[in-house]
Structure formats: C-alpha cells, structure tokens
GROMACS .gro file of C-alpha atoms in nm:
model
  143
    1MET     CA    1   1.306  -0.691  -1.184
    2THR     CA    2   1.084  -0.759  -0.840
    3SER     CA    3   0.756  -0.653  -0.979
    4LYS     CA    4   0.730  -0.904  -1.188
    5ILE     CA    5   0.688  -1.159  -0.910
    6LEU     CA    6   0.447  -0.956  -0.687
    7TYR     CA    7   0.077  -0.998  -0.866
    8HIS     CA    8  -0.018  -0.660  -1.074
    9LEU     CA    9  -0.340  -0.571  -1.149
   10HIS     CA   10  -0.425  -0.436  -1.552
   11SER     CA   11  -0.717  -0.246  -1.543
   12GLY     CA   12  -0.980  -0.008  -1.300
   13TRP     CA   13  -1.188  -0.329  -1.298
   14HIS     CA   14  -0.943  -0.534  -1.159
   15VAL     CA   15  -0.789  -0.296  -0.889
   16ASP     CA   16  -1.207  -0.193  -0.750
   17GLN     CA   17  -1.288  -0.616  -0.763
   18ALA     CA   18  -0.913  -0.740  -0.550
   19ILE     CA   19  -1.003  -0.421  -0.299
   20VAL     CA   20  -1.499  -0.530  -0.335
   21THR     CA   21  -1.355  -0.917  -0.278
   22GLU     CA   22  -1.136  -0.950   0.026
   23HIS     CA   23  -1.272  -0.978   0.386
   24GLU     CA   24  -1.051  -1.116   0.572
   25LYS     CA   25  -0.740  -0.911   0.478
   26LEU     CA   26  -0.563  -0.576   0.457
   27VAL     CA   27  -0.528  -0.492   0.108
   28VAL     CA   28  -0.233  -0.336   0.028
   29ILE     CA   29  -0.155  -0.166  -0.322
   30ARG     CA   30   0.131  -0.016  -0.449
   31PHE     CA   31   0.069   0.242  -0.718
   32GLY     CA   32   0.282   0.406  -0.963
   33ASN     CA   33   0.492   0.439  -1.208
   34ASP     CA   34   0.693   0.026  -1.199
   35ASN     CA   35   1.009   0.191  -1.388
   36SER     CA   36   1.076   0.461  -1.112
   37ARG     CA   37   1.311   0.391  -0.908
   38GLU     CA   38   1.085   0.494  -0.590
   39ALA     CA   39   0.855   0.246  -0.738
   40MET     CA   40   1.106  -0.057  -0.811
   41LEU     CA   41   1.267  -0.028  -0.406
   42MET     CA   42   0.970  -0.050  -0.275
   43ASP     CA   43   0.903  -0.372  -0.461
   44ASP     CA   44   1.164  -0.540  -0.325
   45LEU     CA   45   1.028  -0.471   0.056
   46LEU     CA   46   0.761  -0.548  -0.008
   47LEU     CA   47   0.858  -0.932  -0.200
   48SER     CA   48   1.045  -0.986   0.068
   49VAL     CA   49   0.822  -0.920   0.321
   50SER     CA   50   0.471  -1.142   0.148
   51GLU     CA   51   0.549  -1.418   0.294
   52LYS     CA   52   0.546  -1.264   0.651
   53VAL     CA   53   0.289  -1.123   0.628
   54SER     CA   54   0.071  -1.383   0.444
   55ASN     CA   55  -0.192  -1.429   0.627
   56PHE     CA   56  -0.292  -1.126   0.709
   57VAL     CA   57  -0.194  -0.914   0.432
   58THR     CA   58  -0.216  -0.925   0.030
   59ILE     CA   59  -0.068  -0.678  -0.163
   60TYR     CA   60  -0.084  -0.542  -0.544
   61LEU     CA   61   0.121  -0.302  -0.787
   62VAL     CA   62  -0.041  -0.106  -1.027
   63ASP     CA   63   0.111   0.118  -1.268
   64ILE     CA   64  -0.063   0.469  -1.223
   65GLU     CA   65   0.082   0.490  -1.659
   66GLU     CA   66  -0.142   0.163  -1.757
   67VAL     CA   67  -0.421   0.205  -1.492
   68PRO     CA   68  -0.481   0.590  -1.479
   69ASP     CA   69  -0.834   0.559  -1.376
   70PHE     CA   70  -0.799   0.640  -0.961
   71ASN     CA   71  -0.492   0.891  -1.044
   72GLU     CA   72  -0.742   1.186  -1.016
   73MET     CA   73  -0.988   1.013  -0.678
   74TYR     CA   74  -0.609   0.922  -0.445
   75GLU     CA   75  -0.407   1.218  -0.581
   76LEU     CA   76  -0.166   0.966  -0.740
   77THR     CA   77   0.073   1.198  -0.820
   78ASP     CA   78   0.365   1.015  -0.684
   79PRO     CA   79   0.639   0.799  -0.847
   80MET     CA   80   0.503   0.540  -0.559
   81CYS     CA   81   0.264   0.512  -0.280
   82LEU     CA   82   0.135   0.232  -0.081
   83MET     CA   83  -0.263   0.297  -0.030
   84PHE     CA   84  -0.418   0.067   0.148
   85PHE     CA   85  -0.791  -0.040   0.237
   86TYR     CA   86  -1.021  -0.362   0.427
   87GLN     CA   87  -1.353  -0.429   0.379
   88ASN     CA   88  -1.350  -0.191   0.124
   89LYS     CA   89  -1.284   0.066   0.324
   90HIS     CA   90  -0.998   0.307   0.258
   91MET     CA   91  -0.774   0.254   0.594
   92MET     CA   92  -0.513   0.586   0.645
   93CYS     CA   93  -0.283   0.598   0.851
   94ASP     CA   94  -0.104   0.878   1.020
   95PHE     CA   95   0.243   0.900   0.938
   96GLY     CA   96   0.399   1.266   1.076
   97THR     CA   97   0.365   1.337   0.744
   98GLY     CA   98   0.032   1.553   0.648
   99ASN     CA   99  -0.045   1.261   0.434
  100ASN     CA  100  -0.309   1.036   0.616
  101ASN     CA  101  -0.449   0.885   0.249
  102LYS     CA  102  -0.080   0.703   0.168
  103LEU     CA  103   0.281   0.647   0.234
  104ASN     CA  104   0.419   0.814  -0.011
  105PHE     CA  105   0.787   0.764   0.090
  106LEU     CA  106   1.052   0.466   0.100
  107ILE     CA  107   1.074   0.221   0.397
  108ASP     CA  108   1.409   0.027   0.378
  109ASP     CA  109   1.378  -0.111   0.664
  110LYS     CA  110   1.149  -0.512   0.664
  111GLN     CA  111   1.036  -0.520   1.068
  112GLU     CA  112   0.907  -0.109   1.019
  113LEU     CA  113   0.707  -0.247   0.671
  114ILE     CA  114   0.591  -0.494   0.904
  115ASP     CA  115   0.473  -0.287   1.202
  116ILE     CA  116   0.323  -0.021   1.041
  117PHE     CA  117   0.054  -0.319   0.826
  118GLU     CA  118   0.027  -0.530   1.188
  119VAL     CA  119  -0.131  -0.187   1.379
  120ILE     CA  120  -0.328  -0.054   0.992
  121PHE     CA  121  -0.420  -0.461   1.002
  122ARG     CA  122  -0.507  -0.421   1.406
  123GLY     CA  123  -0.692  -0.060   1.384
  124ALA     CA  124  -0.952  -0.177   1.099
  125ARG     CA  125  -1.065  -0.488   1.254
  126LYS     CA  126  -1.173  -0.275   1.553
  127ASN     CA  127  -1.343  -0.016   1.261
  128LYS     CA  128  -1.090   0.233   1.269
  129GLY     CA  129  -1.039   0.462   1.000
  130LEU     CA  130  -0.722   0.637   1.105
  131VAL     CA  131  -0.497   0.494   1.311
  132VAL     CA  132  -0.133   0.629   1.379
  133SER     CA  133   0.186   0.476   1.249
  134PRO     CA  134   0.419   0.302   1.466
  135TYR     CA  135   0.719   0.504   1.408
  136ASP     CA  136   0.708   0.875   1.338
  137TYR     CA  137   0.835   0.951   1.013
  138SER     CA  138   0.791   1.351   1.077
  139ASP     CA  139   1.097   1.422   0.860
  140GLN     CA  140   0.967   1.271   0.489
  141ARG     CA  141   0.946   1.504   0.291
  142VAL     CA  142   0.571   1.551   0.098
  143ASP     CA  143   0.518   1.738  -0.199
   0.00000   0.00000   0.00000
C-alpha cells in the first residue's frame, strides 16, 4: 500500500502542528478513508509527484476515521479529498465544481496535479485566499 510510504498524521494535534509550523511550503493534506479506493489511488498519485514538488509542497495523509477532529469543521464526508494550507491559512481553489474548499475527486494525471499545486502555491505567496484551477472540472460529480 502506497499510503504507508507517505507521512501519516495520527492525531488532531499533529494535523494542527503540520499546518501551523510550515512557513515556506504549501501543506497538502489528503483527508479520507485510508482503505477506500479513491484514497489509495490519490495516494499513489501523490507519491508519484512528491519528489518533484518537494521544494514547495509538503504532503500528509490523514485517515478521517482515526482522526475525526476535523470532519465536521471541514465537512469531510468524502472517501478522499485534498485540502491546501499555507502559513496556517486554508487555501481555496475554484475547480469549477462549486466546492472551493477542497479537491474531492480523482485526478489521474501527474502533471495536472503538479500544475494545481503550483497555481495554489503561487497564489498563496501573493496572499490570495482563493485561486482558480488551471483546469476546469465542472463535469466532475460533486456531492
């Protein structure tokens, strides 16, 4: 399982610390059910891009069953979603889906994911709280 290689956060305190203590990089947290198909596929993709984005992105995994602390606050009901933080600030991205708080659908292209990370990071460095995705995902199913 790929998710064993990426760094897991096992408590709400660890999630908070990951978000609060990183001052230079974009923090990407994959929230979800570790055993769900969607989370495993996203974990594989995250692992495959992790080295290429390591200069400006730090990636963590959180199993929402093990760490339910943020489920209500961030409306974490999907089997998998990515959330983005920069300097202790939640970064939002308009993917065209109507949900700007998180990416809650699968992406299967490495370069697409890298491009999304770059756009969010550049926007965050310019103090923008909301950026527009370089790709339109308006055809994605949103619950």
